[in-house]
PDB file of N, CA and C in Angstrom:
ATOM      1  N   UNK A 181      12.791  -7.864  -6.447  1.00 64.00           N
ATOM      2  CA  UNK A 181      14.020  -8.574  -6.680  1.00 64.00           C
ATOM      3  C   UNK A 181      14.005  -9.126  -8.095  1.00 64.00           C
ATOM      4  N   UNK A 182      15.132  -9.074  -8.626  1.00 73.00           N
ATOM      5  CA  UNK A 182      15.379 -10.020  -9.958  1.00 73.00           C
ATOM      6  C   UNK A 182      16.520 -10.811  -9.925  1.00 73.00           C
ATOM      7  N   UNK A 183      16.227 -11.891  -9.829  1.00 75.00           N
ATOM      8  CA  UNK A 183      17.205 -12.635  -9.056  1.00 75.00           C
ATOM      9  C   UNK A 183      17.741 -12.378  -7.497  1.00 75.00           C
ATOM     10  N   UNK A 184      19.225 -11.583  -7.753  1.00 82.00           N
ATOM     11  CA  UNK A 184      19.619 -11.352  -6.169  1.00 82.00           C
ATOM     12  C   UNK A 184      19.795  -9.695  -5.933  1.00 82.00           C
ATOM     13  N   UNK A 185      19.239  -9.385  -6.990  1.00 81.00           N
ATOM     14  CA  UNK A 185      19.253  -7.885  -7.567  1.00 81.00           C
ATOM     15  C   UNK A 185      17.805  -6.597  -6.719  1.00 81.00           C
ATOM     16  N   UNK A 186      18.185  -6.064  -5.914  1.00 84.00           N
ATOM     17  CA  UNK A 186      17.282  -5.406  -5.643  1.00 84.00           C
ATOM     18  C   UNK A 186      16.844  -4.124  -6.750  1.00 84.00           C
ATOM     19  N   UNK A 187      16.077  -4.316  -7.177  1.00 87.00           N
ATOM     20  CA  UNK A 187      15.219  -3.115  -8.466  1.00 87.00           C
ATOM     21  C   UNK A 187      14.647  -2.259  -8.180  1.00 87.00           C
ATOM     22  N   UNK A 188      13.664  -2.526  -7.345  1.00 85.00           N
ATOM     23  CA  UNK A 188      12.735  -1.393  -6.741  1.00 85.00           C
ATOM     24  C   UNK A 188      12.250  -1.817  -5.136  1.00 85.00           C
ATOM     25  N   UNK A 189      11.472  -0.437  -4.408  1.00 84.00           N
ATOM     26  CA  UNK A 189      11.155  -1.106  -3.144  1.00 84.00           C
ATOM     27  C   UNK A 189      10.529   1.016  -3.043  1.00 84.00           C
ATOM     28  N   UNK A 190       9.796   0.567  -1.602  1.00 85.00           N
ATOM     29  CA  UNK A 190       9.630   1.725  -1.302  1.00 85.00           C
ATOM     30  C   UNK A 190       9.710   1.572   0.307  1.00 85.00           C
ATOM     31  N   UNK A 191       9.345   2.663   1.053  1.00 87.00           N
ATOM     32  CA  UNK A 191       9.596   2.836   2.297  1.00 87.00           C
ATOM     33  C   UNK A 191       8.457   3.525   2.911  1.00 87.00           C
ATOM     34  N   UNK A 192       7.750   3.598   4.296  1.00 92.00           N
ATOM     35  CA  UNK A 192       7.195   4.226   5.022  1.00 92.00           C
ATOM     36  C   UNK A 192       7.138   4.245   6.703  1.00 92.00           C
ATOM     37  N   UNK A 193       6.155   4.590   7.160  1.00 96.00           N
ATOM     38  CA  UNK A 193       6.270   4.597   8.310  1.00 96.00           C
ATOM     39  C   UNK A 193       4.871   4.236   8.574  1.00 96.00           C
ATOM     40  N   UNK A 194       4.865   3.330   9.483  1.00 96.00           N
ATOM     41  CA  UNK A 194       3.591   2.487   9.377  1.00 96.00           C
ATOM     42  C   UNK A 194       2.789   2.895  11.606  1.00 96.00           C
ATOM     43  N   UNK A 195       1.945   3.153  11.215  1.00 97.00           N
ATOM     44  CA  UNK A 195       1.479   3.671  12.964  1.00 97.00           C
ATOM     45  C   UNK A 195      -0.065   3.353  12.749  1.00 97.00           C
ATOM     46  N   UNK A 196      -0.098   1.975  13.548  1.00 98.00           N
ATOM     47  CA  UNK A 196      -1.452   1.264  14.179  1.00 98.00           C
ATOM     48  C   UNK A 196      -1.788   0.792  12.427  1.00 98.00           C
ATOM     49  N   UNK A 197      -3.165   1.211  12.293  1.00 98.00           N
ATOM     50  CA  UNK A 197      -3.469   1.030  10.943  1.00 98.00           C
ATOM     51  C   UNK A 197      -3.437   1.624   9.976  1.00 98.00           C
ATOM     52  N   UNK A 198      -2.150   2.613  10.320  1.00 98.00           N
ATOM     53  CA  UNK A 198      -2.069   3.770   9.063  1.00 98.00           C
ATOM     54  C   UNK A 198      -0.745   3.630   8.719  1.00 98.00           C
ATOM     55  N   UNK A 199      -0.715   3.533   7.191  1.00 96.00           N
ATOM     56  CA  UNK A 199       0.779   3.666   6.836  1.00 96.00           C
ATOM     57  C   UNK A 199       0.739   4.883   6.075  1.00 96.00           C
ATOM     58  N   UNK A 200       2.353   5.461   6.077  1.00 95.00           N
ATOM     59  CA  UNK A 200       2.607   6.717   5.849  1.00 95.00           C
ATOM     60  C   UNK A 200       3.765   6.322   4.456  1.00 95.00           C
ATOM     61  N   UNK A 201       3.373   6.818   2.898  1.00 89.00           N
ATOM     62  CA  UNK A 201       4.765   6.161   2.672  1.00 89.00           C
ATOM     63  C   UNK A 201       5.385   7.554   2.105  1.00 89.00           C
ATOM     64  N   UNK A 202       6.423   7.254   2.281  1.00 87.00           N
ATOM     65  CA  UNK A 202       7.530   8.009   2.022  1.00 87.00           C
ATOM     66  C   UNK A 202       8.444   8.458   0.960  1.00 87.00           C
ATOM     67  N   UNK A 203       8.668   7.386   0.320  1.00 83.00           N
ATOM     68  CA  UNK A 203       9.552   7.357  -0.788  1.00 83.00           C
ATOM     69  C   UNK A 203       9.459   5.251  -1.244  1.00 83.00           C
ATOM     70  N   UNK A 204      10.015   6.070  -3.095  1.00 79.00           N
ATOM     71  CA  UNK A 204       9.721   4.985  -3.663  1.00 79.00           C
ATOM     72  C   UNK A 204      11.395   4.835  -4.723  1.00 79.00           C
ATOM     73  N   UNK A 205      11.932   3.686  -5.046  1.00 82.00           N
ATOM     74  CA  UNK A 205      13.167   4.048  -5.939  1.00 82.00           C
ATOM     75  C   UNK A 205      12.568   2.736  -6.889  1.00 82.00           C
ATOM     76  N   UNK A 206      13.126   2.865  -8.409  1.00 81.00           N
ATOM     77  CA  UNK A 206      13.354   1.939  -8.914  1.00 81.00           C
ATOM     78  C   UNK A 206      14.679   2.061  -9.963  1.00 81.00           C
ATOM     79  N   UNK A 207      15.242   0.884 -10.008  1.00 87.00           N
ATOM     80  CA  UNK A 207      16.652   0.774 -11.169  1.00 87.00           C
ATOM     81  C   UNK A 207      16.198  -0.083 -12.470  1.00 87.00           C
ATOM     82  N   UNK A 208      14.934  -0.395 -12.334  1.00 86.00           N
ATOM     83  CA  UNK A 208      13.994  -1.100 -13.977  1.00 86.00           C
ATOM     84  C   UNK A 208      12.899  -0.449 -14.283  1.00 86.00           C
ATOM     85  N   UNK A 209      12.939   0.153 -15.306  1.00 85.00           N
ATOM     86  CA  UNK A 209      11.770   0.411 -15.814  1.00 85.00           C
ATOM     87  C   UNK A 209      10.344   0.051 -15.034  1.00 85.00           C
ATOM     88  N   UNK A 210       9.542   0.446 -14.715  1.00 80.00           N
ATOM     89  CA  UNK A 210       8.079   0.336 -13.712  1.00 80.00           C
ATOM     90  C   UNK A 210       7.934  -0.429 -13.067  1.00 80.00           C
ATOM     91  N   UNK A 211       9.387  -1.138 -12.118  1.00 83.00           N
ATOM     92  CA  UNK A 211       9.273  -2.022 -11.026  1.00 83.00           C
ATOM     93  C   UNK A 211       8.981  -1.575  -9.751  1.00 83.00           C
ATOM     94  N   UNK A 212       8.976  -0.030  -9.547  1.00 79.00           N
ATOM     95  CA  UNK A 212       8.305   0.217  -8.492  1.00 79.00           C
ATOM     96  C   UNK A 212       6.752   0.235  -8.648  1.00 79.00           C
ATOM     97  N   UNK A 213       6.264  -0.271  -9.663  1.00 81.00           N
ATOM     98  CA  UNK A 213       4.916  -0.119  -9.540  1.00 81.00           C
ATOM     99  C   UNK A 213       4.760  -1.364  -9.189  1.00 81.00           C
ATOM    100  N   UNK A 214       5.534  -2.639  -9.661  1.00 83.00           N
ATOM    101  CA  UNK A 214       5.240  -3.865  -8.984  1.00 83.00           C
ATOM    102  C   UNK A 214       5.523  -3.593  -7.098  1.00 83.00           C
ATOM    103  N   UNK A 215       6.581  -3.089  -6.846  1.00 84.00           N
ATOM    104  CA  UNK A 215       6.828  -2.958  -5.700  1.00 84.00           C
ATOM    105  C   UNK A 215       5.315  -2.710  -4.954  1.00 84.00           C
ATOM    106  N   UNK A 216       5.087  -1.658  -5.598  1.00 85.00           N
ATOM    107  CA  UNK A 216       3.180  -0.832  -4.973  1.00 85.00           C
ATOM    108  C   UNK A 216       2.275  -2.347  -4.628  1.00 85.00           C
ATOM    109  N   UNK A 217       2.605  -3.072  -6.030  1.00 87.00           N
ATOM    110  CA  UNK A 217       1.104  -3.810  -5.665  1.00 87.00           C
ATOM    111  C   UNK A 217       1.657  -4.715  -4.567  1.00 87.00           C
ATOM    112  N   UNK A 218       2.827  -5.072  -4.651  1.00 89.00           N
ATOM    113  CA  UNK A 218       3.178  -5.992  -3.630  1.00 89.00           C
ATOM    114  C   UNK A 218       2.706  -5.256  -2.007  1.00 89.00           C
ATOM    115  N   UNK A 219       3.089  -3.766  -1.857  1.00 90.00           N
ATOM    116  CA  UNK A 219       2.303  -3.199  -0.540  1.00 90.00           C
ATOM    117  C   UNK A 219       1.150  -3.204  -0.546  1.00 90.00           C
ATOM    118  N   UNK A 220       0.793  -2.932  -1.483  1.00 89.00           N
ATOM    119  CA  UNK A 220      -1.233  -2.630  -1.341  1.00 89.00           C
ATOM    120  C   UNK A 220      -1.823  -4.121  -1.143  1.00 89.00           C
ATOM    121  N   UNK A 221      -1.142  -5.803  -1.559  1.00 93.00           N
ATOM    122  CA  UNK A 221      -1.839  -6.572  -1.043  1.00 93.00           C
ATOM    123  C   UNK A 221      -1.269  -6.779   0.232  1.00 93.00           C
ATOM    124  N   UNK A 222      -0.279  -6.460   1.254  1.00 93.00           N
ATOM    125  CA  UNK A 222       0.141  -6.831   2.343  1.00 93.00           C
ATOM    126  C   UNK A 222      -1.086  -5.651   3.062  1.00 93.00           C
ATOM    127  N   UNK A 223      -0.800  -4.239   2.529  1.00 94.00           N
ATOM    128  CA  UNK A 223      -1.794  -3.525   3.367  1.00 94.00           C
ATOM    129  C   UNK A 223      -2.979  -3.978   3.804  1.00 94.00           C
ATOM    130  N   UNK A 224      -3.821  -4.577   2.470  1.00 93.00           N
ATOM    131  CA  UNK A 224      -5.134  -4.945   2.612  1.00 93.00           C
ATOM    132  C   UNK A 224      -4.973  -6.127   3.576  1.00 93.00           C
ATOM    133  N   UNK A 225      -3.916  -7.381   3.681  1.00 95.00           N
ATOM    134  CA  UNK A 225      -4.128  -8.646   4.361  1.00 95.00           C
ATOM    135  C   UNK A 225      -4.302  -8.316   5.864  1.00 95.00           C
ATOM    136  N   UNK A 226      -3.262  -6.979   6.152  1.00 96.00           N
ATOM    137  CA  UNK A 226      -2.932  -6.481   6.889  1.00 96.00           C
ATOM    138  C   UNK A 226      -3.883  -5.957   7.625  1.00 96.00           C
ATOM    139  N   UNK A 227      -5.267  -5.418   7.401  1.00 97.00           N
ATOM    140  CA  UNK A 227      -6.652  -4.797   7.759  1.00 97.00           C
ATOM    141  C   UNK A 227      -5.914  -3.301   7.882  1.00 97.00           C
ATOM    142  N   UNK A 228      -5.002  -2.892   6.912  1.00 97.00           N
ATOM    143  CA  UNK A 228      -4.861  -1.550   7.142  1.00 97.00           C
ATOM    144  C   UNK A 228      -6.001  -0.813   6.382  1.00 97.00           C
ATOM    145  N   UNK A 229      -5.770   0.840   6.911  1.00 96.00           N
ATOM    146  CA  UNK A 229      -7.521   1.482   6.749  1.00 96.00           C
ATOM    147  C   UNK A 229      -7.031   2.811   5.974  1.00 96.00           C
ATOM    148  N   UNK A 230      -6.000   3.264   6.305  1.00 95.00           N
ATOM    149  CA  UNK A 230      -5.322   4.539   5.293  1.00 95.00           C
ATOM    150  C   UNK A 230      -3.836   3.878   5.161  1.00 95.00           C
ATOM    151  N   UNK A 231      -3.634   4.613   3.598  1.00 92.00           N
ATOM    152  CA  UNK A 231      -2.247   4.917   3.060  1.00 92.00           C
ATOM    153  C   UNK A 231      -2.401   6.203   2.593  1.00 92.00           C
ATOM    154  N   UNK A 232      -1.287   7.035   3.077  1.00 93.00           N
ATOM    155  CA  UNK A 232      -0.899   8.621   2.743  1.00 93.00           C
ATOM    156  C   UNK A 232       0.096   8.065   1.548  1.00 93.00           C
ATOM    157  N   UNK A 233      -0.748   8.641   0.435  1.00 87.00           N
ATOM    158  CA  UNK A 233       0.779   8.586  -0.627  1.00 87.00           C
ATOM    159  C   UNK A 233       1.183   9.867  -1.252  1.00 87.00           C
ATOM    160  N   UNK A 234       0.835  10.416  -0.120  1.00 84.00           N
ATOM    161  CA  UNK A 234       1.144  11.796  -0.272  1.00 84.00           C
ATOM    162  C   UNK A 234       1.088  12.692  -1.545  1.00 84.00           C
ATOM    163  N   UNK A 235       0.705  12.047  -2.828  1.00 83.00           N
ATOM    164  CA  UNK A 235       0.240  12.167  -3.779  1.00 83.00           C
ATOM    165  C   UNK A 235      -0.956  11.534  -4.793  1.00 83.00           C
ATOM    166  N   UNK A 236      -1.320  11.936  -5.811  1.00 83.00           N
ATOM    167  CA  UNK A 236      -2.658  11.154  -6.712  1.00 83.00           C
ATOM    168  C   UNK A 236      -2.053  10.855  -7.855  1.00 83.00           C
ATOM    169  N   UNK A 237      -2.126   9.368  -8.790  1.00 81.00           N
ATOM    170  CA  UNK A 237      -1.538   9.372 -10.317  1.00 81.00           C
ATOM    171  C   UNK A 237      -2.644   7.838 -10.555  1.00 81.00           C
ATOM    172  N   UNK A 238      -2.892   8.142 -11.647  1.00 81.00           N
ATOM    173  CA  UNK A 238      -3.218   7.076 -12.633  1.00 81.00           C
ATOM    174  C   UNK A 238      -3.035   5.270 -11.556  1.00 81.00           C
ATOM    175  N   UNK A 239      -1.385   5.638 -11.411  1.00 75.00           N
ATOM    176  CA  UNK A 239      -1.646   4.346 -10.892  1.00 75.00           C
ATOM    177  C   UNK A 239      -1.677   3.777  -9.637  1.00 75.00           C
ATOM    178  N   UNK A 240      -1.892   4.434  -8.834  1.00 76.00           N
ATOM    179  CA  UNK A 240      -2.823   4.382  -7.483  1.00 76.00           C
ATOM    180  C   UNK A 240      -3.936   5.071  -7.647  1.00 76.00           C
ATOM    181  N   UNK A 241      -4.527   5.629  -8.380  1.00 81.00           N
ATOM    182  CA  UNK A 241      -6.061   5.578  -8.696  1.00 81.00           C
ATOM    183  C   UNK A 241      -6.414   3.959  -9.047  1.00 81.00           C
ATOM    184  N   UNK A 242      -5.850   3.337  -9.885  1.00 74.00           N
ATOM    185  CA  UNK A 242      -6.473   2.118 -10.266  1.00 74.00           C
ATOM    186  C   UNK A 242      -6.638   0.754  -9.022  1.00 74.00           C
ATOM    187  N   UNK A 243      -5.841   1.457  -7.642  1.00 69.00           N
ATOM    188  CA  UNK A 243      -5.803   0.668  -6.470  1.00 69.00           C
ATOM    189  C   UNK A 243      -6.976   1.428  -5.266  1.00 69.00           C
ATOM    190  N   UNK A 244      -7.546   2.154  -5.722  1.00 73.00           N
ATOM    191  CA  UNK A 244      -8.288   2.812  -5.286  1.00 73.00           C
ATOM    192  C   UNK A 244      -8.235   3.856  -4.514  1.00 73.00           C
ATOM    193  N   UNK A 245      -7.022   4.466  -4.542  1.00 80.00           N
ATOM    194  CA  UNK A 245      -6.168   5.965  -3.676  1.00 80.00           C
ATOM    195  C   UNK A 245      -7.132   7.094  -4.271  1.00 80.00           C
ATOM    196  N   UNK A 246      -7.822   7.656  -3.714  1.00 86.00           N
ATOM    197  CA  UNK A 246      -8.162   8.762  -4.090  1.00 86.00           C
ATOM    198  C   UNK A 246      -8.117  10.003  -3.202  1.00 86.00           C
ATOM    199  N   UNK A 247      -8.310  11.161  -3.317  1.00 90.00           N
ATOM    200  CA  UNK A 247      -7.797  12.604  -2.673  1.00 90.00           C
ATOM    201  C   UNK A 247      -8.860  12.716  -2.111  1.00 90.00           C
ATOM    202  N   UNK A 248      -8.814  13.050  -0.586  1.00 92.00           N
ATOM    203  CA  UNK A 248      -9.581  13.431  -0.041  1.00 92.00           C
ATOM    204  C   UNK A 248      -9.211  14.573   0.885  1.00 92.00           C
ATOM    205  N   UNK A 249     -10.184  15.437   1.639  1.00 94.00           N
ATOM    206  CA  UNK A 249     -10.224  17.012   2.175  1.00 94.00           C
ATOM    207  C   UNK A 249      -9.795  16.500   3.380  1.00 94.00           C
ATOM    208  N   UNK A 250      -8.679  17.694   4.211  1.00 95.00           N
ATOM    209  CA  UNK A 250      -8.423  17.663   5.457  1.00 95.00           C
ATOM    210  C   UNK A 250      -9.008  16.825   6.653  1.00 95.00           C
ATOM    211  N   UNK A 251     -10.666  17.205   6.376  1.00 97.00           N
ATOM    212  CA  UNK A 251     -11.224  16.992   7.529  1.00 97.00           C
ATOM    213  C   UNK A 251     -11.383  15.274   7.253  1.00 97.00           C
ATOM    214  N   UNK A 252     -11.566  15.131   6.126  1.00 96.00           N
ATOM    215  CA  UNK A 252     -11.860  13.336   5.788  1.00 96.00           C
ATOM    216  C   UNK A 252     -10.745  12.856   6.174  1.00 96.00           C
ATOM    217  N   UNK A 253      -9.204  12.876   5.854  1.00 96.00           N
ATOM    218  CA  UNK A 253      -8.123  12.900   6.186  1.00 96.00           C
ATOM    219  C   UNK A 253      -8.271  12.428   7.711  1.00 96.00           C
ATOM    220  N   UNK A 254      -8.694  13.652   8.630  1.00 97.00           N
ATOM    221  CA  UNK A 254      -8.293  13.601  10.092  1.00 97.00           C
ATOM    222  C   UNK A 254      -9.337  12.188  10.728  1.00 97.00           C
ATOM    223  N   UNK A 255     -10.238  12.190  10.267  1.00 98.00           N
ATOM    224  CA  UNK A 255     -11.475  10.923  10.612  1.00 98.00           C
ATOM    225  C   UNK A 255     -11.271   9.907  10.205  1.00 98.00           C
ATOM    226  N   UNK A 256     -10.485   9.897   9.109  1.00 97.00           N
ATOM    227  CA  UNK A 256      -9.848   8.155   8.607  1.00 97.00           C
ATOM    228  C   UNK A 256      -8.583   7.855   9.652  1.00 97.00           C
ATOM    229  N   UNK A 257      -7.711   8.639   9.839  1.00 98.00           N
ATOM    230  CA  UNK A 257      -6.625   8.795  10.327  1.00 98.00           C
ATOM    231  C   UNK A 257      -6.865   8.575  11.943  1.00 98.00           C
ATOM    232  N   UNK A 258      -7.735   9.412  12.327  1.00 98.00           N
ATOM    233  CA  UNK A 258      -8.556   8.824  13.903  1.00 98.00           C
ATOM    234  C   UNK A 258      -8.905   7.237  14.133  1.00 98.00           C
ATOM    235  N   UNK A 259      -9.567   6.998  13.107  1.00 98.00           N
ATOM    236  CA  UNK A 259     -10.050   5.243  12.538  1.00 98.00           C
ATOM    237  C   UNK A 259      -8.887   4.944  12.883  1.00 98.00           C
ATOM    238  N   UNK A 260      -7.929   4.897  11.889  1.00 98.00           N
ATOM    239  CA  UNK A 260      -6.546   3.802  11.958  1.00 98.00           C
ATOM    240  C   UNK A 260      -5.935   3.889  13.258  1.00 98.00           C
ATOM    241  N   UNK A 261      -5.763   4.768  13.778  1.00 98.00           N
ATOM    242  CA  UNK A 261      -5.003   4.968  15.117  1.00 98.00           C
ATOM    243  C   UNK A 261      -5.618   4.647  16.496  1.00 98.00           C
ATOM    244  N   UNK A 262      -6.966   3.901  15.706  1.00 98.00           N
ATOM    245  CA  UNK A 262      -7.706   3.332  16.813  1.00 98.00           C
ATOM    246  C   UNK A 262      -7.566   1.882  16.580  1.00 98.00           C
ATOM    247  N   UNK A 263      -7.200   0.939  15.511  1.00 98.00           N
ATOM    248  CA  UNK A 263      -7.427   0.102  15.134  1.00 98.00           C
ATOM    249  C   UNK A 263      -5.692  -0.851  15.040  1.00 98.00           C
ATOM    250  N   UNK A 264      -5.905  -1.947  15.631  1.00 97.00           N
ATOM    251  CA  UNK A 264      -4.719  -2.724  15.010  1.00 97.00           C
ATOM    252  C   UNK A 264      -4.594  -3.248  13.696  1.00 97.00           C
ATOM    253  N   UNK A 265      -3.493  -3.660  13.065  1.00 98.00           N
ATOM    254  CA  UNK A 265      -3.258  -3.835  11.737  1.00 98.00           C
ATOM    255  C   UNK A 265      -1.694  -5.018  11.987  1.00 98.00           C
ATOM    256  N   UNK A 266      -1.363  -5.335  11.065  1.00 97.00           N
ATOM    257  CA  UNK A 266      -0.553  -6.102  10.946  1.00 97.00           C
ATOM    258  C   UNK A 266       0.191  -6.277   9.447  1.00 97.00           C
ATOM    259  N   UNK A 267       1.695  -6.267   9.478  1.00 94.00           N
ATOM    260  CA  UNK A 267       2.197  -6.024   8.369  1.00 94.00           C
ATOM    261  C   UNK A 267       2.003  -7.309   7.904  1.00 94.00           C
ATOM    262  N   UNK A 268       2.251  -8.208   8.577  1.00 93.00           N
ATOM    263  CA  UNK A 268       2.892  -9.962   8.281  1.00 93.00           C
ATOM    264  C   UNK A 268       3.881 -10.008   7.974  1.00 93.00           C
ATOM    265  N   UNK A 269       4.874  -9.597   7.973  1.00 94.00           N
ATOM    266  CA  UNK A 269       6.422  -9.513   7.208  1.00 94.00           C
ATOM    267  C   UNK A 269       6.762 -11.110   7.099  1.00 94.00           C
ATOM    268  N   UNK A 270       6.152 -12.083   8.003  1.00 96.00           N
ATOM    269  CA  UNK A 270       6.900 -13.650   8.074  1.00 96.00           C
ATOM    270  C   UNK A 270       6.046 -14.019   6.848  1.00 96.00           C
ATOM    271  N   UNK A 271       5.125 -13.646   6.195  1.00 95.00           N
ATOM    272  CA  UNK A 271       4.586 -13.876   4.703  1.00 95.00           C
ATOM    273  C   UNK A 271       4.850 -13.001   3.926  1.00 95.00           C
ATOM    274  N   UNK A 272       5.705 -14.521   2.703  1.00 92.00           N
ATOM    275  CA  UNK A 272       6.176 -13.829   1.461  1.00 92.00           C
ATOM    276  C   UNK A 272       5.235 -12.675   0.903  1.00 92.00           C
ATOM    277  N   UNK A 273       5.310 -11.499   0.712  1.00 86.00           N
ATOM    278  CA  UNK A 273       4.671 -10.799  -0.353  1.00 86.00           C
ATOM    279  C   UNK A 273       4.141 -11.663  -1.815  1.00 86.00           C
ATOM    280  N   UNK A 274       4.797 -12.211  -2.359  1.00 86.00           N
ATOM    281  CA  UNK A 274       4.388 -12.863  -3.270  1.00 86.00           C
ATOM    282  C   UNK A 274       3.425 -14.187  -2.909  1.00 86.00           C
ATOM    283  N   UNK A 275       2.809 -14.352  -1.785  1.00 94.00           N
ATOM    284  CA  UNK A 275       1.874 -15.501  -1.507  1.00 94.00           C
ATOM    285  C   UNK A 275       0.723 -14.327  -1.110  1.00 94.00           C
ATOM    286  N   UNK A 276       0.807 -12.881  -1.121  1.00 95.00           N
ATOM    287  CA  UNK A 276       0.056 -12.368  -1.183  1.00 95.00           C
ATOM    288  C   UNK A 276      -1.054 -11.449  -2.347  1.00 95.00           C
ATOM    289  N   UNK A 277      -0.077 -11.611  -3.343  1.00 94.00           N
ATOM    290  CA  UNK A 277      -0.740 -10.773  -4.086  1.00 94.00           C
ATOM    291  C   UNK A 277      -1.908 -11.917  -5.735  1.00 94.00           C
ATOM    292  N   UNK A 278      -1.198 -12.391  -5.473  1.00 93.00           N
ATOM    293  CA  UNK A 278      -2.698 -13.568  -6.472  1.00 93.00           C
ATOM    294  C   UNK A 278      -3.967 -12.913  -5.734  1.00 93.00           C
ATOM    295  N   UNK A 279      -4.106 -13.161  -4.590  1.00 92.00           N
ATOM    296  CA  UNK A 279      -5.395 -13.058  -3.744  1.00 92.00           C
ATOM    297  C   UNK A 279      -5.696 -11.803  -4.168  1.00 92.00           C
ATOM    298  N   UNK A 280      -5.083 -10.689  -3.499  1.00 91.00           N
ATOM    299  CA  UNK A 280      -5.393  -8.821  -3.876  1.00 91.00           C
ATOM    300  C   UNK A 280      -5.946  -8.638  -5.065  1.00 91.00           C
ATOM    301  N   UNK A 281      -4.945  -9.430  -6.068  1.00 90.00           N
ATOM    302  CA  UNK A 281      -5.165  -9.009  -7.574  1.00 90.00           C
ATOM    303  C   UNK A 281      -6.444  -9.850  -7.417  1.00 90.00           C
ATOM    304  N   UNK A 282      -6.827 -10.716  -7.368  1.00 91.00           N
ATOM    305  CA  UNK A 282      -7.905 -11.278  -7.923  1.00 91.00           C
ATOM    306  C   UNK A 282      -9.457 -10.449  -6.982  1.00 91.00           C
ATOM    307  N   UNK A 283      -8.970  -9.989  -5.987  1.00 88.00           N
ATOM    308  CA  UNK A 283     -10.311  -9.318  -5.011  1.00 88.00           C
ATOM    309  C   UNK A 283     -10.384  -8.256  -6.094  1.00 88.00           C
ATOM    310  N   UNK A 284      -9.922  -7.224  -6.452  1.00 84.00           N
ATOM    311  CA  UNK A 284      -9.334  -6.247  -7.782  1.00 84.00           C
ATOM    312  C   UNK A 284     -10.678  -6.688  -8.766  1.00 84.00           C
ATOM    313  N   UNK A 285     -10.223  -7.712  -9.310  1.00 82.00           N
ATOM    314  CA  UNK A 285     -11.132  -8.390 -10.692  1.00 82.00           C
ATOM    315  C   UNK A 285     -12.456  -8.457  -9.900  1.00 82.00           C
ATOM    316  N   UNK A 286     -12.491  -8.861  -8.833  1.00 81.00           N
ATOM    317  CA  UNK A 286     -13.900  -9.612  -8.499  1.00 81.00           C
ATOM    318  C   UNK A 286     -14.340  -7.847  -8.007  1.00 81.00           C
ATOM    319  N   UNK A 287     -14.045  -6.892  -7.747  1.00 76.00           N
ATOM    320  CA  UNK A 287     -14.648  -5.600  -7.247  1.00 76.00           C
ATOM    321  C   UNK A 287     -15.030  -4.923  -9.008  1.00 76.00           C
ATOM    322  N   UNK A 288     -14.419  -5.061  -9.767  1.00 69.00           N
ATOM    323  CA  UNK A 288     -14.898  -4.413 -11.022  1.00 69.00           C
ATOM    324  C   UNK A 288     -15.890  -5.462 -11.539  1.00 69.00           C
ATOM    325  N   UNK A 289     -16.014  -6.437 -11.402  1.00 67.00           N
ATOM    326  CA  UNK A 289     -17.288  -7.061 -11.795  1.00 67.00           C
ATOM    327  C   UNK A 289     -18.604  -6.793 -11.671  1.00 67.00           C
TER     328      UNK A 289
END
């Protein structure tokens, strides 16, 4: 949001502890990448265990997305669908991500 202005956001489909995402839009310049971090700290608060982003780039490499083979795929994906998770939607995204970002800093240390 910028102001009352929706900018960016993305969408998925979320099953047990696996989210699936789908699609991403933005109308500002690299606000869907803010959008990202805002999911990746709800994911993590969330104890989710996979995100399909159905693709690899620079900047979900730096969140730690990396490509993995079918069979790794099907065994993570077994994991999550065994496991509960929780979006929190009644917590702001933005009371979430100080924390993420800062676990971030404290993992490259």
């Amino acid at each position: 949001m910028l102001g009352d202005a929706l900018v960016a956001g993305l969408y998925g489909v979320a099953l047990r502890a696996a989210l699936f995402g789908e699609s991403m839009f933005t109308r500002k310049s690299d606000a869907s990448k803010i959008a990202l971090v805002h999911l990746m700290a709800r994911l993590r608060h969330g104890r989710f265990l996979l995100l399909d982003a159905q693709f690899s780039n620079d900047h979900l490499q730096q969140f730690g997305i990396t490509e993995i083979d079918r069979a790794d795929f099907q065994g993570k994906l077994a994991d999550a669908l065994f496991t509960e998770a929780d979006l929190a939607l009644e917590i702001p995204s933005a009371q979430l991500v100080i924390p993420f970002l800062n676990s971030l800093t404290n993992q490259a240390s």
